[in-house]
Amino acid sequence: MAIGKGLATYMATAYLSRTALAGIIRHQFSTSAINNHVRVRFAPSPTGMLHLGGLRTMLYNYLFAHQQGGRVILRIEDTDQNRLVVGADKKLEEIIRWCGLHYDEGPSIGGDYGPYHQSQRLPLYQKYADQLVQNDHAYPCFCTQQELSLAKIQNVGSGLNPKYNGKCRNINREIASARIKNGENYVIRLKVPDGETQFNDRVYGQIKVANKSIEDQVLMKSDGFPTYHLANVVDDHLMKITHVLRGEEWVSSTAKHILIYKGLKWNCPEFVHLPLLHNVEGGKLSKRHGDVFVENFKEAGYMPEAIVNFIAFLGWSPDPSGKRQMFTIDEMIQEFSLDNLRRTSAKVDYQKLTWYQKQYHSARCQNESQLDSLVEELKLLVLNNLYNQLINFQSLI
């Protein structure tokens, strides 16, 4: 076991000297010209390893912020305590640095708007949840899990939307306060108004959502932790985020977020939703088979430059002709534009990643100063793979 860890550590150090170090230098030289107006965030949940879609989101935030002379914030969204993986937040930071990307504020380096773990910001969420209740944009809900399940079954049986039926929506505020003081369990729900909610997305344009389709979302759980929706809005506002770049799967939640912003009388950031990643057949990428995690590609010997170049073009195209396919991160920063983001889902073809790997290996082979280190890395990769195969074989005996 110690041999395997040693090999992995050596390989990681070899990569750090080439890619991550370049990112550190780029970061230090760029911060002198920072325009504090543009602020973006990458906000992963520490529930496992970083996948390709997450790395792409971080990359696009990084490229946009650096092109605009802005700042990148890393925020760890760890409010779902049941799904936390111990140490996952540290590994997320490590793999981001290994890819040559860096942030200006975050857990390891601090900043003016911390703390940057949501689990350390609980009083803030309670404060603004209470404010929403006072403004009549939210309300306490005392329904038990059994009542909620029964109501859902009844709605489905009647051909209705299985969303919450609003049973506690109009409870008198004094009565609700008395029930809370008596120790009754409750959550705080968003009070969705009639009408519709509109917002503009930089990729998908103007989007309208009928409010009757929006559930009275739980904002604060009975354990005192916020749901994603409230924590996300509060933190983006308090951290002065100007542009929210995130996956397309969050488009359906954006109307809820708009209502929270309005309920707190805050201005909304600009929304930029990125197209989904699919496999070559057009289906979802399989996390179960481990073919989407950046750390697995690293352990397989893929170079960070190849991975970054590969994911950069999964939803963005700086060259419409498609003739040029290899860019440094600095070149990507120069070329990046939100206007060039595609609406259609991007297909992840791992043969293309292998092609990038060959291109970067070939380039290093032609550079005598890098040839020795490349040979050493390949030797270690072979030894590491043999070691892993031996461990797997022994486990079968």
PDB file of N, CA and C in Angstrom, residues 27-124:
ATOM      1  N   HIS A  27      -1.682  33.227 -11.807  1.00  0.00           N
ATOM      2  CA  HIS A  27      -2.559  33.838 -10.807  1.00  0.00           C
ATOM      3  C   HIS A  27      -1.894  35.034 -10.147  1.00  0.00           C
ATOM      4  N   GLN A  28      -0.622  34.904  -9.771  1.00  0.00           N
ATOM      5  CA  GLN A  28       0.066  35.988  -9.072  1.00  0.00           C
ATOM      6  C   GLN A  28       0.254  37.202  -9.963  1.00  0.00           C
ATOM      7  N   PHE A  29       0.520  36.960 -11.233  1.00  0.00           N
ATOM      8  CA  PHE A  29       0.730  38.094 -12.140  1.00  0.00           C
ATOM      9  C   PHE A  29      -0.578  38.764 -12.536  1.00  0.00           C
ATOM     10  N   SER A  30      -1.693  37.993 -12.505  1.00  0.00           N
ATOM     11  CA  SER A  30      -2.965  38.567 -12.959  1.00  0.00           C
ATOM     12  C   SER A  30      -3.669  39.358 -11.868  1.00  0.00           C
ATOM     13  N   THR A  31      -3.399  39.063 -10.594  1.00  0.00           N
ATOM     14  CA  THR A  31      -4.149  39.705  -9.534  1.00  0.00           C
ATOM     15  C   THR A  31      -3.845  41.189  -9.395  1.00  0.00           C
ATOM     16  N   SER A  32      -2.746  41.642  -9.946  1.00  0.00           N
ATOM     17  CA  SER A  32      -2.409  43.066  -9.834  1.00  0.00           C
ATOM     18  C   SER A  32      -3.345  43.930 -10.655  1.00  0.00           C
ATOM     19  N   ALA A  33      -4.013  43.319 -11.650  1.00  0.00           N
ATOM     20  CA  ALA A  33      -4.904  44.099 -12.528  1.00  0.00           C
ATOM     21  C   ALA A  33      -6.363  43.719 -12.306  1.00  0.00           C
ATOM     22  N   ILE A  34      -6.683  43.271 -11.101  1.00  0.00           N
ATOM     23  CA  ILE A  34      -8.031  42.772 -10.833  1.00  0.00           C
ATOM     24  C   ILE A  34      -9.069  43.889 -10.809  1.00  0.00           C
ATOM     25  N   ASN A  35     -10.176  43.614 -11.472  1.00  0.00           N
ATOM     26  CA  ASN A  35     -11.352  44.462 -11.378  1.00  0.00           C
ATOM     27  C   ASN A  35     -12.325  43.743 -10.451  1.00  0.00           C
ATOM     28  N   ASN A  36     -12.549  44.293  -9.288  1.00  0.00           N
ATOM     29  CA  ASN A  36     -13.348  43.614  -8.284  1.00  0.00           C
ATOM     30  C   ASN A  36     -14.828  43.519  -8.655  1.00  0.00           C
ATOM     31  N   HIS A  37     -15.222  44.153  -9.752  1.00  0.00           N
ATOM     32  CA  HIS A  37     -16.646  44.140 -10.082  1.00  0.00           C
ATOM     33  C   HIS A  37     -17.115  42.735 -10.452  1.00  0.00           C
ATOM     34  N   VAL A  38     -16.394  42.057 -11.333  1.00  0.00           N
ATOM     35  CA  VAL A  38     -16.796  40.725 -11.767  1.00  0.00           C
ATOM     36  C   VAL A  38     -16.348  39.700 -10.731  1.00  0.00           C
ATOM     37  N   ARG A  39     -17.326  38.989 -10.171  1.00  0.00           N
ATOM     38  CA  ARG A  39     -17.037  37.968  -9.164  1.00  0.00           C
ATOM     39  C   ARG A  39     -17.853  36.726  -9.496  1.00  0.00           C
ATOM     40  N   VAL A  40     -17.166  35.616  -9.674  1.00  0.00           N
ATOM     41  CA  VAL A  40     -17.825  34.347  -9.972  1.00  0.00           C
ATOM     42  C   VAL A  40     -17.449  33.339  -8.905  1.00  0.00           C
ATOM     43  N   ARG A  41     -18.211  32.252  -8.844  1.00  0.00           N
ATOM     44  CA  ARG A  41     -17.898  31.233  -7.845  1.00  0.00           C
ATOM     45  C   ARG A  41     -18.045  29.842  -8.420  1.00  0.00           C
ATOM     46  N   PHE A  42     -17.201  28.951  -7.915  1.00  0.00           N
ATOM     47  CA  PHE A  42     -17.373  27.524  -8.156  1.00  0.00           C
ATOM     48  C   PHE A  42     -17.757  26.939  -6.812  1.00  0.00           C
ATOM     49  N   ALA A  43     -18.905  26.264  -6.745  1.00  0.00           N
ATOM     50  CA  ALA A  43     -19.468  25.865  -5.451  1.00  0.00           C
ATOM     51  C   ALA A  43     -19.805  24.376  -5.438  1.00  0.00           C
ATOM     52  N   PRO A  44     -18.807  23.515  -5.366  1.00  0.00           N
ATOM     53  CA  PRO A  44     -19.072  22.076  -5.350  1.00  0.00           C
ATOM     54  C   PRO A  44     -19.525  21.579  -3.985  1.00  0.00           C
ATOM     55  N   SER A  45     -20.179  20.427  -3.980  1.00  0.00           N
ATOM     56  CA  SER A  45     -20.535  19.746  -2.739  1.00  0.00           C
ATOM     57  C   SER A  45     -19.486  18.660  -2.477  1.00  0.00           C
ATOM     58  N   PRO A  46     -18.978  18.552  -1.260  1.00  0.00           N
ATOM     59  CA  PRO A  46     -17.929  17.560  -0.964  1.00  0.00           C
ATOM     60  C   PRO A  46     -18.517  16.174  -0.711  1.00  0.00           C
ATOM     61  N   THR A  47     -19.137  15.626  -1.744  1.00  0.00           N
ATOM     62  CA  THR A  47     -19.791  14.323  -1.621  1.00  0.00           C
ATOM     63  C   THR A  47     -19.048  13.237  -2.386  1.00  0.00           C
ATOM     64  N   GLY A  48     -17.862  13.540  -2.882  1.00  0.00           N
ATOM     65  CA  GLY A  48     -17.076  12.571  -3.638  1.00  0.00           C
ATOM     66  C   GLY A  48     -16.051  13.283  -4.493  1.00  0.00           C
ATOM     67  N   MET A  49     -15.556  12.577  -5.493  1.00  0.00           N
ATOM     68  CA  MET A  49     -14.517  13.133  -6.352  1.00  0.00           C
ATOM     69  C   MET A  49     -15.100  14.126  -7.365  1.00  0.00           C
ATOM     70  N   LEU A  50     -14.252  15.007  -7.837  1.00  0.00           N
ATOM     71  CA  LEU A  50     -14.657  16.004  -8.837  1.00  0.00           C
ATOM     72  C   LEU A  50     -14.840  15.322 -10.189  1.00  0.00           C
ATOM     73  N   HIS A  51     -15.995  15.530 -10.813  1.00  0.00           N
ATOM     74  CA  HIS A  51     -16.232  14.934 -12.122  1.00  0.00           C
ATOM     75  C   HIS A  51     -15.959  15.945 -13.235  1.00  0.00           C
ATOM     76  N   LEU A  52     -15.968  15.452 -14.460  1.00  0.00           N
ATOM     77  CA  LEU A  52     -15.605  16.301 -15.603  1.00  0.00           C
ATOM     78  C   LEU A  52     -16.511  17.521 -15.721  1.00  0.00           C
ATOM     79  N   GLY A  53     -17.798  17.343 -15.459  1.00  0.00           N
ATOM     80  CA  GLY A  53     -18.720  18.478 -15.545  1.00  0.00           C
ATOM     81  C   GLY A  53     -18.388  19.551 -14.535  1.00  0.00           C
ATOM     82  N   GLY A  54     -18.016  19.140 -13.332  1.00  0.00           N
ATOM     83  CA  GLY A  54     -17.626  20.106 -12.308  1.00  0.00           C
ATOM     84  C   GLY A  54     -16.355  20.843 -12.683  1.00  0.00           C
ATOM     85  N   LEU A  55     -15.389  20.115 -13.213  1.00  0.00           N
ATOM     86  CA  LEU A  55     -14.145  20.758 -13.629  1.00  0.00           C
ATOM     87  C   LEU A  55     -14.405  21.738 -14.766  1.00  0.00           C
ATOM     88  N   ARG A  56     -15.287  21.378 -15.698  1.00  0.00           N
ATOM     89  CA  ARG A  56     -15.620  22.304 -16.784  1.00  0.00           C
ATOM     90  C   ARG A  56     -16.250  23.584 -16.234  1.00  0.00           C
ATOM     91  N   THR A  57     -17.151  23.453 -15.238  1.00  0.00           N
ATOM     92  CA  THR A  57     -17.759  24.630 -14.632  1.00  0.00           C
ATOM     93  C   THR A  57     -16.697  25.511 -13.990  1.00  0.00           C
ATOM     94  N   MET A  58     -15.770  24.902 -13.271  1.00  0.00           N
ATOM     95  CA  MET A  58     -14.677  25.659 -12.660  1.00  0.00           C
ATOM     96  C   MET A  58     -13.844  26.350 -13.738  1.00  0.00           C
ATOM     97  N   LEU A  59     -13.541  25.631 -14.813  1.00  0.00           N
ATOM     98  CA  LEU A  59     -12.725  26.193 -15.888  1.00  0.00           C
ATOM     99  C   LEU A  59     -13.400  27.395 -16.530  1.00  0.00           C
ATOM    100  N   TYR A  60     -14.679  27.276 -16.858  1.00  0.00           N
ATOM    101  CA  TYR A  60     -15.382  28.382 -17.511  1.00  0.00           C
ATOM    102  C   TYR A  60     -15.476  29.601 -16.583  1.00  0.00           C
ATOM    103  N   ASN A  61     -15.720  29.363 -15.298  1.00  0.00           N
ATOM    104  CA  ASN A  61     -15.702  30.467 -14.339  1.00  0.00           C
ATOM    105  C   ASN A  61     -14.329  31.122 -14.314  1.00  0.00           C
ATOM    106  N   TYR A  62     -13.307  30.314 -14.316  1.00  0.00           N
ATOM    107  CA  TYR A  62     -11.925  30.799 -14.268  1.00  0.00           C
ATOM    108  C   TYR A  62     -11.589  31.628 -15.513  1.00  0.00           C
ATOM    109  N   LEU A  63     -11.935  31.091 -16.685  1.00  0.00           N
ATOM    110  CA  LEU A  63     -11.620  31.797 -17.933  1.00  0.00           C
ATOM    111  C   LEU A  63     -12.354  33.135 -18.009  1.00  0.00           C
ATOM    112  N   PHE A  64     -13.633  33.118 -17.671  1.00  0.00           N
ATOM    113  CA  PHE A  64     -14.424  34.347 -17.739  1.00  0.00           C
ATOM    114  C   PHE A  64     -13.909  35.392 -16.760  1.00  0.00           C
ATOM    115  N   ALA A  65     -13.663  34.988 -15.519  1.00  0.00           N
ATOM    116  CA  ALA A  65     -13.196  35.939 -14.510  1.00  0.00           C
ATOM    117  C   ALA A  65     -11.847  36.526 -14.883  1.00  0.00           C
ATOM    118  N   HIS A  66     -10.929  35.692 -15.346  1.00  0.00           N
ATOM    119  CA  HIS A  66      -9.598  36.204 -15.682  1.00  0.00           C
ATOM    120  C   HIS A  66      -9.638  37.100 -16.916  1.00  0.00           C
ATOM    121  N   GLN A  67     -10.515  36.785 -17.851  1.00  0.00           N
ATOM    122  CA  GLN A  67     -10.624  37.658 -19.023  1.00  0.00           C
ATOM    123  C   GLN A  67     -11.171  39.022 -18.634  1.00  0.00           C
ATOM    124  N   GLN A  68     -12.089  39.038 -17.665  1.00  0.00           N
ATOM    125  CA  GLN A  68     -12.719  40.277 -17.229  1.00  0.00           C
ATOM    126  C   GLN A  68     -11.941  40.988 -16.131  1.00  0.00           C
ATOM    127  N   GLY A  69     -10.824  40.408 -15.693  1.00  0.00           N
ATOM    128  CA  GLY A  69     -10.064  41.005 -14.606  1.00  0.00           C
ATOM    129  C   GLY A  69     -10.781  40.901 -13.278  1.00  0.00           C
ATOM    130  N   GLY A  70     -11.573  39.834 -13.118  1.00  0.00           N
ATOM    131  CA  GLY A  70     -12.364  39.670 -11.904  1.00  0.00           C
ATOM    132  C   GLY A  70     -11.773  38.664 -10.940  1.00  0.00           C
ATOM    133  N   ARG A  71     -12.622  38.114 -10.073  1.00  0.00           N
ATOM    134  CA  ARG A  71     -12.162  37.209  -9.027  1.00  0.00           C
ATOM    135  C   ARG A  71     -12.970  35.910  -9.054  1.00  0.00           C
ATOM    136  N   VAL A  72     -12.278  34.829  -8.710  1.00  0.00           N
ATOM    137  CA  VAL A  72     -12.892  33.508  -8.628  1.00  0.00           C
ATOM    138  C   VAL A  72     -12.969  33.105  -7.155  1.00  0.00           C
ATOM    139  N   ILE A  73     -14.156  32.686  -6.738  1.00  0.00           N
ATOM    140  CA  ILE A  73     -14.357  32.266  -5.345  1.00  0.00           C
ATOM    141  C   ILE A  73     -14.664  30.773  -5.327  1.00  0.00           C
ATOM    142  N   LEU A  74     -14.004  30.036  -4.440  1.00  0.00           N
ATOM    143  CA  LEU A  74     -14.334  28.633  -4.210  1.00  0.00           C
ATOM    144  C   LEU A  74     -15.161  28.557  -2.935  1.00  0.00           C
ATOM    145  N   ARG A  75     -16.362  28.022  -3.047  1.00  0.00           N
ATOM    146  CA  ARG A  75     -17.250  27.876  -1.899  1.00  0.00           C
ATOM    147  C   ARG A  75     -17.667  26.412  -1.775  1.00  0.00           C
ATOM    148  N   ILE A  76     -17.529  25.858  -0.591  1.00  0.00           N
ATOM    149  CA  ILE A  76     -17.878  24.460  -0.364  1.00  0.00           C
ATOM    150  C   ILE A  76     -19.304  24.378   0.172  1.00  0.00           C
ATOM    151  N   GLU A  77     -20.192  23.778  -0.602  1.00  0.00           N
ATOM    152  CA  GLU A  77     -21.600  23.701  -0.238  1.00  0.00           C
ATOM    153  C   GLU A  77     -21.863  22.364   0.470  1.00  0.00           C
ATOM    154  N   ASP A  78     -21.667  22.381   1.783  1.00  0.00           N
ATOM    155  CA  ASP A  78     -21.698  21.157   2.579  1.00  0.00           C
ATOM    156  C   ASP A  78     -22.879  21.120   3.545  1.00  0.00           C
ATOM    157  N   THR A  79     -24.018  21.647   3.128  1.00  0.00           N
ATOM    158  CA  THR A  79     -25.180  21.671   4.026  1.00  0.00           C
ATOM    159  C   THR A  79     -25.915  20.330   4.070  1.00  0.00           C
ATOM    160  N   ASP A  80     -25.705  19.462   3.075  1.00  0.00           N
ATOM    161  CA  ASP A  80     -26.317  18.138   3.097  1.00  0.00           C
ATOM    162  C   ASP A  80     -25.395  17.210   3.879  1.00  0.00           C
ATOM    163  N   GLN A  81     -25.575  17.206   5.190  1.00  0.00           N
ATOM    164  CA  GLN A  81     -24.664  16.479   6.072  1.00  0.00           C
ATOM    165  C   GLN A  81     -24.706  14.962   5.871  1.00  0.00           C
ATOM    166  N   ASN A  82     -25.799  14.435   5.344  1.00  0.00           N
ATOM    167  CA  ASN A  82     -25.928  12.986   5.164  1.00  0.00           C
ATOM    168  C   ASN A  82     -25.063  12.457   4.026  1.00  0.00           C
ATOM    169  N   ARG A  83     -24.677  13.330   3.109  1.00  0.00           N
ATOM    170  CA  ARG A  83     -23.927  12.869   1.938  1.00  0.00           C
ATOM    171  C   ARG A  83     -22.453  13.275   1.961  1.00  0.00           C
ATOM    172  N   LEU A  84     -22.016  13.896   3.045  1.00  0.00           N
ATOM    173  CA  LEU A  84     -20.635  14.363   3.117  1.00  0.00           C
ATOM    174  C   LEU A  84     -19.650  13.203   3.086  1.00  0.00           C
ATOM    175  N   VAL A  85     -18.538  13.409   2.387  1.00  0.00           N
ATOM    176  CA  VAL A  85     -17.427  12.464   2.377  1.00  0.00           C
ATOM    177  C   VAL A  85     -16.239  13.161   3.033  1.00  0.00           C
ATOM    178  N   VAL A  86     -15.762  12.592   4.114  1.00  0.00           N
ATOM    179  CA  VAL A  86     -14.671  13.213   4.866  1.00  0.00           C
ATOM    180  C   VAL A  86     -13.430  13.380   3.972  1.00  0.00           C
ATOM    181  N   GLY A  87     -12.900  14.594   3.934  1.00  0.00           N
ATOM    182  CA  GLY A  87     -11.695  14.875   3.154  1.00  0.00           C
ATOM    183  C   GLY A  87     -11.949  15.214   1.703  1.00  0.00           C
ATOM    184  N   ALA A  88     -13.205  15.115   1.252  1.00  0.00           N
ATOM    185  CA  ALA A  88     -13.507  15.377  -0.159  1.00  0.00           C
ATOM    186  C   ALA A  88     -13.240  16.830  -0.523  1.00  0.00           C
ATOM    187  N   ASP A  89     -13.463  17.765   0.421  1.00  0.00           N
ATOM    188  CA  ASP A  89     -13.227  19.178   0.115  1.00  0.00           C
ATOM    189  C   ASP A  89     -11.754  19.441  -0.167  1.00  0.00           C
ATOM    190  N   LYS A  90     -10.868  18.799   0.585  1.00  0.00           N
ATOM    191  CA  LYS A  90      -9.427  18.975   0.364  1.00  0.00           C
ATOM    192  C   LYS A  90      -9.007  18.394  -0.973  1.00  0.00           C
ATOM    193  N   LYS A  91      -9.572  17.227  -1.303  1.00  0.00           N
ATOM    194  CA  LYS A  91      -9.228  16.606  -2.581  1.00  0.00           C
ATOM    195  C   LYS A  91      -9.725  17.442  -3.759  1.00  0.00           C
ATOM    196  N   LEU A  92     -10.886  18.088  -3.580  1.00  0.00           N
ATOM    197  CA  LEU A  92     -11.392  18.978  -4.627  1.00  0.00           C
ATOM    198  C   LEU A  92     -10.404  20.103  -4.901  1.00  0.00           C
ATOM    199  N   GLU A  93      -9.891  20.693  -3.829  1.00  0.00           N
ATOM    200  CA  GLU A  93      -8.923  21.776  -3.982  1.00  0.00           C
ATOM    201  C   GLU A  93      -7.649  21.277  -4.647  1.00  0.00           C
ATOM    202  N   GLU A  94      -7.203  20.102  -4.257  1.00  0.00           N
ATOM    203  CA  GLU A  94      -5.962  19.550  -4.807  1.00  0.00           C
ATOM    204  C   GLU A  94      -6.078  19.287  -6.301  1.00  0.00           C
ATOM    205  N   ILE A  95      -7.199  18.705  -6.733  1.00  0.00           N
ATOM    206  CA  ILE A  95      -7.343  18.369  -8.148  1.00  0.00           C
ATOM    207  C   ILE A  95      -7.514  19.628  -8.991  1.00  0.00           C
ATOM    208  N   ILE A  96      -8.132  20.667  -8.418  1.00  0.00           N
ATOM    209  CA  ILE A  96      -8.247  21.945  -9.127  1.00  0.00           C
ATOM    210  C   ILE A  96      -6.864  22.547  -9.353  1.00  0.00           C
ATOM    211  N   ARG A  97      -6.034  22.520  -8.319  1.00  0.00           N
ATOM    212  CA  ARG A  97      -4.667  23.052  -8.454  1.00  0.00           C
ATOM    213  C   ARG A  97      -3.849  22.220  -9.421  1.00  0.00           C
ATOM    214  N   TRP A  98      -4.025  20.906  -9.378  1.00  0.00           N
ATOM    215  CA  TRP A  98      -3.294  20.023 -10.292  1.00  0.00           C
ATOM    216  C   TRP A  98      -3.599  20.364 -11.746  1.00  0.00           C
ATOM    217  N   CYS A  99      -4.821  20.794 -12.006  1.00  0.00           N
ATOM    218  CA  CYS A  99      -5.222  21.168 -13.369  1.00  0.00           C
ATOM    219  C   CYS A  99      -4.714  22.554 -13.767  1.00  0.00           C
ATOM    220  N   GLY A 100      -4.033  23.239 -12.853  1.00  0.00           N
ATOM    221  CA  GLY A 100      -3.488  24.553 -13.178  1.00  0.00           C
ATOM    222  C   GLY A 100      -4.447  25.696 -12.965  1.00  0.00           C
ATOM    223  N   LEU A 101      -5.551  25.454 -12.237  1.00  0.00           N
ATOM    224  CA  LEU A 101      -6.541  26.490 -11.978  1.00  0.00           C
ATOM    225  C   LEU A 101      -6.447  26.929 -10.516  1.00  0.00           C
ATOM    226  N   HIS A 102      -6.745  28.187 -10.281  1.00  0.00           N
ATOM    227  CA  HIS A 102      -6.634  28.729  -8.925  1.00  0.00           C
ATOM    228  C   HIS A 102      -7.770  29.698  -8.662  1.00  0.00           C
ATOM    229  N   TYR A 103      -8.009  29.958  -7.397  1.00  0.00           N
ATOM    230  CA  TYR A 103      -9.079  30.850  -7.000  1.00  0.00           C
ATOM    231  C   TYR A 103      -8.512  31.940  -6.100  1.00  0.00           C
ATOM    232  N   ASP A 104      -9.256  33.038  -5.998  1.00  0.00           N
ATOM    233  CA  ASP A 104      -8.787  34.209  -5.251  1.00  0.00           C
ATOM    234  C   ASP A 104      -9.271  34.226  -3.807  1.00  0.00           C
ATOM    235  N   GLU A 105     -10.375  33.548  -3.551  1.00  0.00           N
ATOM    236  CA  GLU A 105     -10.919  33.445  -2.197  1.00  0.00           C
ATOM    237  C   GLU A 105     -11.431  32.026  -2.006  1.00  0.00           C
ATOM    238  N   GLY A 106     -11.287  31.502  -0.815  1.00  0.00           N
ATOM    239  CA  GLY A 106     -11.764  30.149  -0.574  1.00  0.00           C
ATOM    240  C   GLY A 106     -11.312  29.603   0.755  1.00  0.00           C
ATOM    241  N   PRO A 107     -11.647  28.354   1.049  1.00  0.00           N
ATOM    242  CA  PRO A 107     -11.376  27.771   2.367  1.00  0.00           C
ATOM    243  C   PRO A 107      -9.918  27.809   2.796  1.00  0.00           C
ATOM    244  N   SER A 108      -9.002  27.508   1.872  1.00  0.00           N
ATOM    245  CA  SER A 108      -7.591  27.394   2.255  1.00  0.00           C
ATOM    246  C   SER A 108      -6.863  28.730   2.318  1.00  0.00           C
ATOM    247  N   ILE A 109      -7.388  29.738   1.637  1.00  0.00           N
ATOM    248  CA  ILE A 109      -6.683  31.020   1.581  1.00  0.00           C
ATOM    249  C   ILE A 109      -7.475  32.162   2.202  1.00  0.00           C
ATOM    250  N   GLY A 110      -8.744  31.907   2.531  1.00  0.00           N
ATOM    251  CA  GLY A 110      -9.546  32.947   3.172  1.00  0.00           C
ATOM    252  C   GLY A 110     -10.018  34.012   2.202  1.00  0.00           C
ATOM    253  N   GLY A 111     -10.437  35.144   2.735  1.00  0.00           N
ATOM    254  CA  GLY A 111     -10.957  36.234   1.928  1.00  0.00           C
ATOM    255  C   GLY A 111     -11.881  37.110   2.758  1.00  0.00           C
ATOM    256  N   ASP A 112     -12.358  38.177   2.160  1.00  0.00           N
ATOM    257  CA  ASP A 112     -13.181  39.149   2.888  1.00  0.00           C
ATOM    258  C   ASP A 112     -14.616  38.699   3.110  1.00  0.00           C
ATOM    259  N   TYR A 113     -15.048  37.620   2.443  1.00  0.00           N
ATOM    260  CA  TYR A 113     -16.459  37.237   2.505  1.00  0.00           C
ATOM    261  C   TYR A 113     -16.662  35.836   3.089  1.00  0.00           C
ATOM    262  N   GLY A 114     -15.681  35.347   3.836  1.00  0.00           N
ATOM    263  CA  GLY A 114     -15.773  34.028   4.440  1.00  0.00           C
ATOM    264  C   GLY A 114     -16.697  34.009   5.638  1.00  0.00           C
ATOM    265  N   PRO A 115     -16.845  32.833   6.275  1.00  0.00           N
ATOM    266  CA  PRO A 115     -16.188  31.574   5.900  1.00  0.00           C
ATOM    267  C   PRO A 115     -16.741  31.013   4.595  1.00  0.00           C
ATOM    268  N   TYR A 116     -15.970  30.096   3.987  1.00  0.00           N
ATOM    269  CA  TYR A 116     -16.311  29.595   2.666  1.00  0.00           C
ATOM    270  C   TYR A 116     -16.828  28.158   2.686  1.00  0.00           C
ATOM    271  N   HIS A 117     -17.072  27.629   3.889  1.00  0.00           N
ATOM    272  CA  HIS A 117     -17.842  26.394   4.054  1.00  0.00           C
ATOM    273  C   HIS A 117     -19.244  26.806   4.516  1.00  0.00           C
ATOM    274  N   GLN A 118     -20.264  26.348   3.812  1.00  0.00           N
ATOM    275  CA  GLN A 118     -21.614  26.758   4.180  1.00  0.00           C
ATOM    276  C   GLN A 118     -22.007  26.278   5.578  1.00  0.00           C
ATOM    277  N   SER A 119     -21.458  25.155   6.016  1.00  0.00           N
ATOM    278  CA  SER A 119     -21.800  24.643   7.342  1.00  0.00           C
ATOM    279  C   SER A 119     -21.323  25.569   8.458  1.00  0.00           C
ATOM    280  N   GLN A 120     -20.451  26.518   8.115  1.00  0.00           N
ATOM    281  CA  GLN A 120     -19.948  27.486   9.093  1.00  0.00           C
ATOM    282  C   GLN A 120     -20.705  28.811   9.022  1.00  0.00           C
ATOM    283  N   ARG A 121     -21.795  28.843   8.232  1.00  0.00           N
ATOM    284  CA  ARG A 121     -22.533  30.085   8.008  1.00  0.00           C
ATOM    285  C   ARG A 121     -24.009  29.959   8.415  1.00  0.00           C
ATOM    286  N   LEU A 122     -24.329  28.984   9.248  1.00  0.00           N
ATOM    287  CA  LEU A 122     -25.726  28.676   9.561  1.00  0.00           C
ATOM    288  C   LEU A 122     -26.517  29.850  10.127  1.00  0.00           C
ATOM    289  N   PRO A 123     -25.960  30.664  11.042  1.00  0.00           N
ATOM    290  CA  PRO A 123     -26.751  31.798  11.559  1.00  0.00           C
ATOM    291  C   PRO A 123     -27.210  32.765  10.482  1.00  0.00           C
ATOM    292  N   LEU A 124     -26.424  32.903   9.416  1.00  0.00           N
ATOM    293  CA  LEU A 124     -26.805  33.801   8.321  1.00  0.00           C
ATOM    294  C   LEU A 124     -28.072  33.303   7.630  1.00  0.00           C
TER     295      LEU A 124
END
